[in-house]
PDB file of C-alpha atoms in Angstrom:
ATOM      1  CA  MET A   1       0.000   0.000   0.000  1.00  0.00           C
ATOM      2  CA  ILE A   2       3.067   2.213  -0.157  1.00  0.00           C
ATOM      3  CA  ARG A   3       3.449   2.425  -3.911  1.00  0.00           C
ATOM      4  CA  TRP A   4       0.715   4.958  -4.465  1.00  0.00           C
ATOM      5  CA  PHE A   5       2.504   7.385  -2.173  1.00  0.00           C
ATOM      6  CA  ARG A   6       5.155   7.760  -4.814  1.00  0.00           C
ATOM      7  CA  GLY A   7       4.626  11.173  -6.320  1.00  0.00           C
ATOM      8  CA  SER A   8       2.170  12.358  -3.691  1.00  0.00           C
ATOM      9  CA  PHE A   9       4.537  15.199  -2.884  1.00  0.00           C
ATOM     10  CA  GLY A  10       6.936  14.641  -5.744  1.00  0.00           C
ATOM     11  CA  PHE A  11       5.638  16.941  -8.450  1.00  0.00           C
ATOM     12  CA  THR A  12       6.998  19.939 -10.268  1.00  0.00           C
ATOM     13  CA  ARG A  13       6.240  23.438  -9.075  1.00  0.00           C
ATOM     14  CA  LEU A  14       2.744  24.586  -9.975  1.00  0.00           C
ATOM     15  CA  LYS A  15       2.242  27.807 -11.860  1.00  0.00           C
ATOM     16  CA  LYS A  16       0.174  30.364 -10.002  1.00  0.00           C
ATOM     17  CA  SER A  17      -2.212  30.601 -12.978  1.00  0.00           C
ATOM     18  CA  ASP A  18      -2.779  26.811 -12.878  1.00  0.00           C
ATOM     19  CA  TRP A  19      -3.403  26.930  -9.155  1.00  0.00           C
ATOM     20  CA  GLN A  20      -5.987  29.712  -9.408  1.00  0.00           C
ATOM     21  CA  SER A  21      -7.700  28.537 -12.598  1.00  0.00           C
ATOM     22  CA  GLY A  22     -10.129  26.046 -11.107  1.00  0.00           C
ATOM     23  CA  GLY A  23     -10.308  26.619  -7.393  1.00  0.00           C
ATOM     24  CA  ALA A  24      -9.730  24.165  -4.578  1.00  0.00           C
ATOM     25  CA  SER A  25     -12.023  21.440  -5.937  1.00  0.00           C
ATOM     26  CA  VAL A  26     -10.321  21.363  -9.340  1.00  0.00           C
ATOM     27  CA  THR A  27      -6.871  21.353  -7.753  1.00  0.00           C
ATOM     28  CA  GLY A  28      -7.924  18.466  -5.543  1.00  0.00           C
ATOM     29  CA  LEU A  29      -9.192  16.543  -8.566  1.00  0.00           C
ATOM     30  CA  LYS A  30      -5.856  17.084 -10.314  1.00  0.00           C
ATOM     31  CA  PHE A  31      -4.030  15.610  -7.338  1.00  0.00           C
ATOM     32  CA  LEU A  32      -6.477  12.704  -7.247  1.00  0.00           C
ATOM     33  CA  ARG A  33      -6.190  12.055 -10.979  1.00  0.00           C
ATOM     34  CA  ARG A  34      -2.392  12.062 -10.766  1.00  0.00           C
ATOM     35  CA  ASP A  35      -2.333   9.575  -7.891  1.00  0.00           C
ATOM     36  CA  ILE A  36      -4.852   7.292  -9.611  1.00  0.00           C
ATOM     37  CA  LEU A  37      -2.672   7.246 -12.721  1.00  0.00           C
ATOM     38  CA  ILE A  38       0.322   6.381 -10.545  1.00  0.00           C
ATOM     39  CA  GLN A  39      -1.665   3.571  -8.919  1.00  0.00           C
ATOM     40  CA  LEU A  40      -2.650   2.214 -12.349  1.00  0.00           C
ATOM     41  CA  SER A  41       1.025   1.701 -13.102  1.00  0.00           C
ATOM     42  CA  TYR A  42       1.134  -0.772 -10.194  1.00  0.00           C
ATOM     43  CA  VAL A  43      -1.850  -2.950 -11.081  1.00  0.00           C
ATOM     44  CA  THR A  44      -0.248  -6.106  -9.706  1.00  0.00           C
ATOM     45  CA  ALA A  45       0.281  -4.497  -6.285  1.00  0.00           C
ATOM     46  CA  PHE A  46      -3.324  -3.314  -6.302  1.00  0.00           C
ATOM     47  CA  VAL A  47      -4.651  -6.778  -7.126  1.00  0.00           C
ATOM     48  CA  LEU A  48      -2.480  -8.381  -4.447  1.00  0.00           C
ATOM     49  CA  GLN A  49      -3.745  -5.983  -1.804  1.00  0.00           C
ATOM     50  CA  MET A  50      -7.386  -6.645  -2.644  1.00  0.00           C
ATOM     51  CA  SER A  51      -6.673 -10.383  -2.766  1.00  0.00           C
ATOM     52  CA  GLY A  52      -5.195 -10.110   0.701  1.00  0.00           C
ATOM     53  CA  ILE A  53      -8.572  -8.927   1.995  1.00  0.00           C
ATOM     54  CA  VAL A  54     -10.332 -11.851   0.338  1.00  0.00           C
ATOM     55  CA  LEU A  55      -7.962 -14.201   2.161  1.00  0.00           C
ATOM     56  CA  ALA A  56      -8.080 -12.324   5.486  1.00  0.00           C
ATOM     57  CA  VAL A  57     -11.862 -12.382   5.906  1.00  0.00           C
ATOM     58  CA  PRO A  58     -12.088 -16.211   6.093  1.00  0.00           C
ATOM     59  CA  PHE A  59      -9.318 -16.138   8.699  1.00  0.00           C
ATOM     60  CA  PHE A  60     -11.385 -13.818  10.911  1.00  0.00           C
ATOM     61  CA  TYR A  61     -14.495 -15.903  10.252  1.00  0.00           C
ATOM     62  CA  PHE A  62     -12.969 -19.197  11.383  1.00  0.00           C
ATOM     63  CA  ALA A  63     -11.198 -17.536  14.312  1.00  0.00           C
ATOM     64  CA  ALA A  64     -14.566 -16.177  15.438  1.00  0.00           C
ATOM     65  CA  GLN A  65     -16.027 -19.693  15.410  1.00  0.00           C
ATOM     66  CA  VAL A  66     -14.144 -20.318  18.664  1.00  0.00           C
ATOM     67  CA  PHE A  67     -16.744 -18.082  20.336  1.00  0.00           C
ATOM     68  CA  GLN A  68     -19.717 -19.470  18.415  1.00  0.00           C
ATOM     69  CA  GLY A  69     -22.608 -20.052  20.806  1.00  0.00           C
ATOM     70  CA  ALA A  70     -20.847 -18.386  23.727  1.00  0.00           C
ATOM     71  CA  ASP A  71     -22.816 -15.847  25.722  1.00  0.00           C
ATOM     72  CA  ILE A  72     -20.608 -12.762  25.538  1.00  0.00           C
ATOM     73  CA  GLY A  73     -22.577  -9.934  27.103  1.00  0.00           C
ATOM     74  CA  SER A  74     -20.235  -7.179  25.898  1.00  0.00           C
ATOM     75  CA  LEU A  75     -21.135  -8.066  22.293  1.00  0.00           C
ATOM     76  CA  ASP A  76     -24.903  -7.918  22.758  1.00  0.00           C
ATOM     77  CA  ARG A  77     -25.264  -4.275  21.757  1.00  0.00           C
ATOM     78  CA  TYR A  78     -23.509  -5.051  18.456  1.00  0.00           C
ATOM     79  CA  GLY A  79     -25.730  -8.031  17.645  1.00  0.00           C
ATOM     80  CA  GLY A  80     -23.718 -10.721  19.463  1.00  0.00           C
ATOM     81  CA  SER A  81     -21.514 -11.773  16.544  1.00  0.00           C
ATOM     82  CA  TYR A  82     -17.784 -11.707  17.246  1.00  0.00           C
ATOM     83  CA  PHE A  83     -17.069 -12.158  13.533  1.00  0.00           C
ATOM     84  CA  ALA A  84     -18.936  -8.948  12.730  1.00  0.00           C
ATOM     85  CA  PHE A  85     -17.266  -7.195  15.660  1.00  0.00           C
ATOM     86  CA  ILE A  86     -13.688  -8.024  14.698  1.00  0.00           C
ATOM     87  CA  LEU A  87     -14.221  -7.603  10.949  1.00  0.00           C
ATOM     88  CA  LEU A  88     -15.524  -4.067  11.368  1.00  0.00           C
ATOM     89  CA  GLY A  89     -12.738  -3.316  13.824  1.00  0.00           C
ATOM     90  CA  ILE A  90     -10.000  -4.436  11.449  1.00  0.00           C
ATOM     91  CA  ALA A  91     -11.582  -2.888   8.347  1.00  0.00           C
ATOM     92  CA  PHE A  92     -12.299   0.500   9.863  1.00  0.00           C
ATOM     93  CA  THR A  93      -8.937   0.790  11.626  1.00  0.00           C
ATOM     94  CA  ASP A  94      -7.436   1.012   8.143  1.00  0.00           C
ATOM     95  CA  TYR A  95      -8.524   4.658   8.151  1.00  0.00           C
ATOM     96  CA  LEU A  96      -6.514   5.351  11.296  1.00  0.00           C
ATOM     97  CA  ALA A  97      -3.494   3.445   9.990  1.00  0.00           C
ATOM     98  CA  LEU A  98      -3.606   5.423   6.751  1.00  0.00           C
ATOM     99  CA  SER A  99      -4.030   8.767   8.517  1.00  0.00           C
ATOM    100  CA  LEU A 100      -1.046   8.146  10.752  1.00  0.00           C
ATOM    101  CA  ARG A 101       1.328   7.347   7.915  1.00  0.00           C
ATOM    102  CA  VAL A 102       0.112   9.014   4.707  1.00  0.00           C
ATOM    103  CA  TYR A 103       1.453  12.490   5.502  1.00  0.00           C
ATOM    104  CA  ASN A 104       4.526  11.166   7.278  1.00  0.00           C
ATOM    105  CA  ASP A 105       5.482   8.747   4.490  1.00  0.00           C
ATOM    106  CA  SER A 106       4.862  11.295   1.755  1.00  0.00           C
ATOM    107  CA  LEU A 107       7.031  13.876   3.468  1.00  0.00           C
ATOM    108  CA  ARG A 108       9.728  11.309   4.123  1.00  0.00           C
ATOM    109  CA  GLU A 109       9.786  10.138   0.518  1.00  0.00           C
ATOM    110  CA  SER A 110       9.952  13.697  -0.753  1.00  0.00           C
ATOM    111  CA  GLN A 111      12.890  14.340   1.566  1.00  0.00           C
ATOM    112  CA  LEU A 112      14.669  11.307   0.136  1.00  0.00           C
ATOM    113  CA  MET A 113      13.843  12.366  -3.442  1.00  0.00           C
ATOM    114  CA  GLY A 114      14.911  15.950  -2.807  1.00  0.00           C
ATOM    115  CA  THR A 115      11.543  17.420  -3.852  1.00  0.00           C
ATOM    116  CA  LEU A 116      10.111  18.481  -0.484  1.00  0.00           C
ATOM    117  CA  GLU A 117      11.479  22.026  -0.591  1.00  0.00           C
ATOM    118  CA  ILE A 118      10.061  22.597  -4.090  1.00  0.00           C
ATOM    119  CA  VAL A 119       6.611  21.430  -3.048  1.00  0.00           C
ATOM    120  CA  LEU A 120       6.424  23.414   0.174  1.00  0.00           C
ATOM    121  CA  LEU A 121       7.493  26.569  -1.671  1.00  0.00           C
ATOM    122  CA  SER A 122       4.703  26.142  -4.245  1.00  0.00           C
ATOM    123  CA  PRO A 123       1.721  28.558  -4.374  1.00  0.00           C
ATOM    124  CA  LEU A 124      -0.445  26.034  -2.542  1.00  0.00           C
ATOM    125  CA  GLU A 125      -1.127  26.507   1.160  1.00  0.00           C
ATOM    126  CA  ASN A 126       0.419  23.908   3.445  1.00  0.00           C
ATOM    127  CA  TRP A 127      -2.981  22.531   4.473  1.00  0.00           C
ATOM    128  CA  GLU A 128      -3.927  22.113   0.824  1.00  0.00           C
ATOM    129  CA  ILE A 129      -0.810  20.074   0.119  1.00  0.00           C
ATOM    130  CA  LEU A 130      -1.566  17.808   3.069  1.00  0.00           C
ATOM    131  CA  ILE A 131      -5.224  17.288   2.183  1.00  0.00           C
ATOM    132  CA  TYR A 132      -4.877  16.923  -1.581  1.00  0.00           C
ATOM    133  CA  SER A 133      -1.991  14.467  -1.304  1.00  0.00           C
ATOM    134  CA  SER A 134      -4.124  12.150   0.849  1.00  0.00           C
ATOM    135  CA  LEU A 135      -7.288  12.047  -1.293  1.00  0.00           C
ATOM    136  CA  TRP A 136      -6.401   8.872  -3.156  1.00  0.00           C
ATOM    137  CA  GLY A 137      -5.352   7.179   0.046  1.00  0.00           C
ATOM    138  CA  TYR A 138      -8.751   7.729   1.641  1.00  0.00           C
ATOM    139  CA  LEU A 139     -10.543   6.736  -1.553  1.00  0.00           C
ATOM    140  CA  PHE A 140      -8.546   3.523  -1.748  1.00  0.00           C
ATOM    141  CA  THR A 141      -9.099   2.796   1.949  1.00  0.00           C
ATOM    142  CA  THR A 142     -12.849   3.223   1.409  1.00  0.00           C
ATOM    143  CA  LEU A 143     -12.636   0.708  -1.411  1.00  0.00           C
ATOM    144  CA  ARG A 144     -10.815  -1.664   0.941  1.00  0.00           C
ATOM    145  CA  PHE A 145     -13.468  -1.147   3.622  1.00  0.00           C
ATOM    146  CA  LEU A 146     -16.262  -1.940   1.167  1.00  0.00           C
ATOM    147  CA  THR A 147     -14.377  -5.035   0.016  1.00  0.00           C
ATOM    148  CA  TYR A 148     -14.147  -6.233   3.620  1.00  0.00           C
ATOM    149  CA  MET A 149     -17.909  -5.780   3.998  1.00  0.00           C
ATOM    150  CA  ILE A 150     -18.805  -7.482   0.704  1.00  0.00           C
ATOM    151  CA  VAL A 151     -16.548 -10.487   1.303  1.00  0.00           C
ATOM    152  CA  GLY A 152     -17.745 -10.612   4.906  1.00  0.00           C
ATOM    153  CA  ALA A 153     -21.341 -10.819   3.679  1.00  0.00           C
ATOM    154  CA  PHE A 154     -20.461 -14.079   1.905  1.00  0.00           C
ATOM    155  CA  PHE A 155     -19.410 -15.461   5.288  1.00  0.00           C
ATOM    156  CA  GLY A 156     -22.559 -14.427   7.074  1.00  0.00           C
ATOM    157  CA  LEU A 157     -21.942 -10.791   7.987  1.00  0.00           C
ATOM    158  CA  ASP A 158     -25.427  -9.317   8.411  1.00  0.00           C
ATOM    159  CA  LEU A 159     -25.622  -5.957   6.644  1.00  0.00           C
ATOM    160  CA  GLY A 160     -29.399  -5.820   6.576  1.00  0.00           C
ATOM    161  CA  ASN A 161     -29.609  -3.216   9.334  1.00  0.00           C
ATOM    162  CA  VAL A 162     -27.045  -0.736   7.971  1.00  0.00           C
ATOM    163  CA  ASN A 163     -27.952   2.904   8.473  1.00  0.00           C
ATOM    164  CA  LEU A 164     -26.134   4.393   5.497  1.00  0.00           C
ATOM    165  CA  PHE A 165     -26.475   8.009   6.594  1.00  0.00           C
ATOM    166  CA  SER A 166     -25.091   7.322  10.072  1.00  0.00           C
ATOM    167  CA  THR A 167     -22.281   5.271   8.542  1.00  0.00           C
ATOM    168  CA  VAL A 168     -21.210   8.070   6.187  1.00  0.00           C
ATOM    169  CA  ILE A 169     -21.366  10.736   8.902  1.00  0.00           C
ATOM    170  CA  THR A 170     -19.302   8.544  11.229  1.00  0.00           C
ATOM    171  CA  MET A 171     -16.766   7.887   8.485  1.00  0.00           C
ATOM    172  CA  ILE A 172     -16.334  11.583   7.655  1.00  0.00           C
ATOM    173  CA  LEU A 173     -15.943  12.703  11.274  1.00  0.00           C
ATOM    174  CA  SER A 174     -13.578   9.812  12.014  1.00  0.00           C
ATOM    175  CA  ILE A 175     -11.363  10.659   9.053  1.00  0.00           C
ATOM    176  CA  VAL A 176     -11.110  14.294  10.163  1.00  0.00           C
ATOM    177  CA  ALA A 177     -10.230  13.243  13.717  1.00  0.00           C
ATOM    178  CA  PHE A 178      -7.683  10.663  12.532  1.00  0.00           C
ATOM    179  CA  ALA A 179      -6.172  13.104  10.025  1.00  0.00           C
ATOM    180  CA  SER A 180      -5.462  15.631  12.769  1.00  0.00           C
ATOM    181  CA  LEU A 181      -3.203  13.063  14.440  1.00  0.00           C
ATOM    182  CA  GLY A 182      -1.458  12.271  11.169  1.00  0.00           C
ATOM    183  CA  MET A 183      -0.875  15.944  10.382  1.00  0.00           C
ATOM    184  CA  LEU A 184       0.522  16.538  13.858  1.00  0.00           C
ATOM    185  CA  ILE A 185       2.992  13.703  13.338  1.00  0.00           C
ATOM    186  CA  ALA A 186       3.863  15.124   9.905  1.00  0.00           C
ATOM    187  CA  SER A 187       4.707  18.504  11.452  1.00  0.00           C
ATOM    188  CA  ILE A 188       7.097  16.769  13.831  1.00  0.00           C
ATOM    189  CA  VAL A 189       8.669  14.893  10.913  1.00  0.00           C
ATOM    190  CA  VAL A 190       9.442  18.190   9.179  1.00  0.00           C
ATOM    191  CA  VAL A 191      11.509  19.149  12.225  1.00  0.00           C
ATOM    192  CA  ILE A 192      13.075  15.905  13.446  1.00  0.00           C
ATOM    193  CA  LYS A 193      13.027  14.237   9.973  1.00  0.00           C
ATOM    194  CA  LYS A 194      11.682  10.919  11.226  1.00  0.00           C
ATOM    195  CA  GLY A 195       8.412  10.005  12.939  1.00  0.00           C
ATOM    196  CA  ASP A 196       8.147   6.223  12.796  1.00  0.00           C
ATOM    197  CA  GLY A 197       8.331   5.951  16.563  1.00  0.00           C
ATOM    198  CA  LEU A 198       5.393   8.304  17.100  1.00  0.00           C
ATOM    199  CA  THR A 199       3.309   6.489  14.508  1.00  0.00           C
ATOM    200  CA  ALA A 200       4.043   3.119  16.099  1.00  0.00           C
ATOM    201  CA  MET A 201       3.192   4.454  19.556  1.00  0.00           C
ATOM    202  CA  VAL A 202      -0.218   5.858  18.532  1.00  0.00           C
ATOM    203  CA  THR A 203      -1.017   2.739  16.495  1.00  0.00           C
ATOM    204  CA  ALA A 204      -0.154   0.437  19.402  1.00  0.00           C
ATOM    205  CA  ALA A 205      -2.180   2.482  21.894  1.00  0.00           C
ATOM    206  CA  SER A 206      -5.189   2.581  19.578  1.00  0.00           C
ATOM    207  CA  SER A 207      -5.046  -1.158  18.865  1.00  0.00           C
ATOM    208  CA  PHE A 208      -4.662  -2.005  22.555  1.00  0.00           C
ATOM    209  CA  LEU A 209      -7.214   0.381  24.011  1.00  0.00           C
ATOM    210  CA  GLY A 210      -9.557   1.308  21.158  1.00  0.00           C
ATOM    211  CA  GLY A 211     -11.717  -1.802  20.949  1.00  0.00           C
ATOM    212  CA  VAL A 212     -10.359  -3.095  17.661  1.00  0.00           C
ATOM    213  CA  ILE A 213     -10.099  -6.791  18.609  1.00  0.00           C
ATOM    214  CA  TYR A 214     -12.072  -6.905  21.843  1.00  0.00           C
ATOM    215  CA  PRO A 215     -14.720  -4.649  23.450  1.00  0.00           C
ATOM    216  CA  VAL A 216     -13.417  -1.809  25.592  1.00  0.00           C
ATOM    217  CA  ASP A 217     -15.689  -3.127  28.360  1.00  0.00           C
ATOM    218  CA  VAL A 218     -13.285  -5.993  29.115  1.00  0.00           C
ATOM    219  CA  LEU A 219     -10.488  -3.595  30.078  1.00  0.00           C
ATOM    220  CA  PRO A 220      -9.867  -2.498  33.669  1.00  0.00           C
ATOM    221  CA  GLY A 221     -11.517   0.771  34.664  1.00  0.00           C
ATOM    222  CA  PHE A 222      -8.381   2.922  34.450  1.00  0.00           C
ATOM    223  CA  LEU A 223      -7.649   1.618  30.931  1.00  0.00           C
ATOM    224  CA  GLN A 224     -11.231   2.324  29.870  1.00  0.00           C
ATOM    225  CA  SER A 225     -10.661   5.909  30.981  1.00  0.00           C
ATOM    226  CA  ALA A 226      -7.515   6.042  28.850  1.00  0.00           C
ATOM    227  CA  ALA A 227      -9.413   4.539  25.905  1.00  0.00           C
ATOM    228  CA  ALA A 228     -11.999   7.320  26.131  1.00  0.00           C
ATOM    229  CA  VAL A 229      -9.306   9.821  25.126  1.00  0.00           C
ATOM    230  CA  LEU A 230      -8.617   8.075  21.794  1.00  0.00           C
ATOM    231  CA  PRO A 231     -10.759   8.906  18.742  1.00  0.00           C
ATOM    232  CA  ILE A 232     -10.646   5.320  17.466  1.00  0.00           C
ATOM    233  CA  THR A 233     -12.666   4.184  20.508  1.00  0.00           C
ATOM    234  CA  HIS A 234     -15.635   6.409  19.688  1.00  0.00           C
ATOM    235  CA  ALA A 235     -15.271   5.967  15.931  1.00  0.00           C
ATOM    236  CA  LEU A 236     -15.487   2.174  16.171  1.00  0.00           C
ATOM    237  CA  GLU A 237     -18.386   2.315  18.627  1.00  0.00           C
ATOM    238  CA  ALA A 238     -20.391   4.577  16.327  1.00  0.00           C
ATOM    239  CA  MET A 239     -19.487   2.617  13.189  1.00  0.00           C
ATOM    240  CA  ARG A 240     -20.429  -0.758  14.674  1.00  0.00           C
ATOM    241  CA  LEU A 241     -23.762   0.551  15.946  1.00  0.00           C
ATOM    242  CA  ALA A 242     -24.540   2.213  12.597  1.00  0.00           C
ATOM    243  CA  VAL A 243     -23.614  -0.811  10.478  1.00  0.00           C
ATOM    244  CA  LEU A 244     -24.728  -3.701  12.676  1.00  0.00           C
ATOM    245  CA  GLN A 245     -27.661  -2.204  14.578  1.00  0.00           C
ATOM    246  CA  GLY A 246     -28.872   0.502  12.216  1.00  0.00           C
ATOM    247  CA  ALA A 247     -28.333   3.231  14.818  1.00  0.00           C
ATOM    248  CA  THR A 248     -29.475   6.696  13.828  1.00  0.00           C
ATOM    249  CA  VAL A 249     -27.312   9.799  14.080  1.00  0.00           C
ATOM    250  CA  THR A 250     -29.252  10.769  17.209  1.00  0.00           C
ATOM    251  CA  GLU A 251     -28.505   7.422  18.842  1.00  0.00           C
ATOM    252  CA  ILE A 252     -24.749   7.684  18.209  1.00  0.00           C
ATOM    253  CA  MET A 253     -24.605  11.417  18.888  1.00  0.00           C
ATOM    254  CA  PRO A 254     -22.436  11.019  22.055  1.00  0.00           C
ATOM    255  CA  GLN A 255     -19.719   9.258  20.028  1.00  0.00           C
ATOM    256  CA  LEU A 256     -19.997  11.712  17.133  1.00  0.00           C
ATOM    257  CA  LEU A 257     -19.737  14.717  19.456  1.00  0.00           C
ATOM    258  CA  ARG A 258     -16.543  13.300  20.957  1.00  0.00           C
ATOM    259  CA  LEU A 259     -15.067  12.994  17.463  1.00  0.00           C
ATOM    260  CA  VAL A 260     -16.096  16.578  16.687  1.00  0.00           C
ATOM    261  CA  VAL A 261     -14.505  17.857  19.894  1.00  0.00           C
ATOM    262  CA  PHE A 262     -11.307  15.916  19.223  1.00  0.00           C
ATOM    263  CA  ALA A 263     -11.054  17.274  15.660  1.00  0.00           C
ATOM    264  CA  ALA A 264     -11.949  20.825  16.754  1.00  0.00           C
ATOM    265  CA  ILE A 265      -9.077  20.789  19.244  1.00  0.00           C
ATOM    266  CA  PHE A 266      -6.352  18.902  17.405  1.00  0.00           C
ATOM    267  CA  LEU A 267      -6.898  19.830  13.744  1.00  0.00           C
ATOM    268  CA  PRO A 268      -6.133  23.559  14.228  1.00  0.00           C
ATOM    269  CA  ILE A 269      -3.181  22.624  16.442  1.00  0.00           C
ATOM    270  CA  ALA A 270      -1.866  20.221  13.789  1.00  0.00           C
ATOM    271  CA  LEU A 271      -2.195  22.748  10.949  1.00  0.00           C
ATOM    272  CA  MET A 272      -0.593  25.485  13.037  1.00  0.00           C
ATOM    273  CA  ALA A 273       2.234  23.159  14.042  1.00  0.00           C
ATOM    274  CA  PHE A 274       2.864  22.133  10.440  1.00  0.00           C
ATOM    275  CA  ARG A 275       2.903  25.746   9.259  1.00  0.00           C
ATOM    276  CA  ARG A 276       5.287  26.669  12.059  1.00  0.00           C
ATOM    277  CA  ALA A 277       7.558  23.698  11.371  1.00  0.00           C
ATOM    278  CA  VAL A 278       7.809  24.604   7.684  1.00  0.00           C
ATOM    279  CA  ALA A 279       8.533  28.243   8.522  1.00  0.00           C
ATOM    280  CA  LEU A 280      11.308  27.290  10.955  1.00  0.00           C
ATOM    281  CA  ASN A 281      12.903  24.957   8.413  1.00  0.00           C
ATOM    282  CA  LYS A 282      12.703  27.593   5.686  1.00  0.00           C
ATOM    283  CA  VAL A 283      14.620  30.010   7.902  1.00  0.00           C
ATOM    284  CA  ALA A 284      17.172  27.329   8.795  1.00  0.00           C
ATOM    285  CA  GLY A 285      17.403  26.119   5.201  1.00  0.00           C
ATOM    286  CA  THR A 286      16.870  22.506   6.221  1.00  0.00           C
ATOM    287  CA  LEU A 287      13.655  21.603   4.397  1.00  0.00           C
ATOM    288  CA  GLY A 288      15.404  19.211   2.065  1.00  0.00           C
ATOM    289  CA  GLN A 289      17.544  17.550   4.723  1.00  0.00           C
ATOM    290  CA  TYR A 290      16.730  14.108   6.144  1.00  0.00           C
TER     291      TYR A 290
END
C-alpha cells in the first residue's frame, strides 16, 4: 500500500495561474487524478492488496467460530456476533493506519527524493498540500473497507440493518479526527526528519485500548478511561452501531460529538504546528535535509 505514495509530494512546481484557474475542488481533482494514474502503473500491487482482503476475511471468520454459541454480554449491543465485531474493527482501523502514515510517508519520501522544498514553496497553502496528497489514500481505503464488507457478507456478515447516513457521517468525522493526528505527526517529521516511533506508539495504543479486537468493556476501569481519550474508541463504537444495529445519528450522537470535539481541538493545532515547522525549516534552510 506504499506504492501509491510515490509522487504524492513529488511533483513539479505549480504555476500560479494553474493553481488559481479552477479553485480548490479542481486542484484536488488534479491531485487525485495524478495519484490514480500512478496507482494504475502498479496494477499487480493493487490486485495483491485486494486479494489479501479476500484471504483475510475467512481467517477472521474461522477464528470467530471459537466463540460461536458463547454468551458474551459485551457483544450484545452489536448483535452478538464476534465475527462482525472483529471484521468491522480491522476494516475501519485502516482509516486510522492510513491517517497516521500518509502524511509522514509522503514527506519522508519527498525528503529522500529531494523534492520536499520545491513542493512546500509552491503557491499552494500547506494545508492544501496535506489534504490533496491524501485524497487517493482515503478513496482507496474506502474501497478496501467496502471489500471487507462485501466479502464478509459471503461469510454471514449481516448488513441488513445498515444505516447508510449514520455510517457516512461517522466515516467523515472519524477521518477528520484521525487526520489531525497524522498531520501533527507530519509537522514533527518536518523538524526531526523521522516520525516512525510516534506512529508506532499511537497505532499500538489505539489497537490495545480502542476496541479493535475486543470490546473496551473488558479492560480495567483505568484503561477504559484512557481509551476514552482516543478517537478510534468512539469511531469504532459509532461505526459498529450504525452498520450492525442501524443506529441513527441521534442514537450515536455522544460518540460523534466526541469525534467533533477531538477534531476541533487537534486539527487547528496540527495545521498550526505544520505551518510553524515549515517556517522554521525555511529560515534554517533545512527543508530538504533528512
